[in-house]
XYZ file of C-alpha atoms in Angstrom:
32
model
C 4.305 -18.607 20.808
C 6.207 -16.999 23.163
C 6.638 -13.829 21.127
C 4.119 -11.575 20.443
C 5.843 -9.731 17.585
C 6.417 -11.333 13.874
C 9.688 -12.339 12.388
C 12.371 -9.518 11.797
C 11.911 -10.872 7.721
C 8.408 -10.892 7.877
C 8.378 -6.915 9.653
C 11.218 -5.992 7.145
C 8.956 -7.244 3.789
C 5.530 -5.750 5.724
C 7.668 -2.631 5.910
C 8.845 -1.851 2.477
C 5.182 -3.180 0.830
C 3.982 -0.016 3.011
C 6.390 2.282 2.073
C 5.805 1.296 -1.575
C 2.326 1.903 -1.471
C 1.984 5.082 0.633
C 4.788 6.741 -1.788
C 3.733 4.778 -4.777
C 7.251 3.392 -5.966
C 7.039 2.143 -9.147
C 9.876 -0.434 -8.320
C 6.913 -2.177 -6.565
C 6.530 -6.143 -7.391
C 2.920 -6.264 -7.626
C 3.178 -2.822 -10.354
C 5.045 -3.336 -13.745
């Protein structure tokens, strides 16, 4: 591993999930 930083996808998806759950948006996967 050359890189010590994750994959742009994997930052993008780790992103939004904590956005979601620090402003609670209900268009969250794991929330109905």
């Amino acid at each position: 591993m050359a890189t010590n930083r994750p994959d742009p996808g994997e930052f993008l998806e780790l992103a939004q999930r904590m956005l979601r759950e620090l402003f609670g948006d209900p268009r969250s996967d794991d929330q109905p």
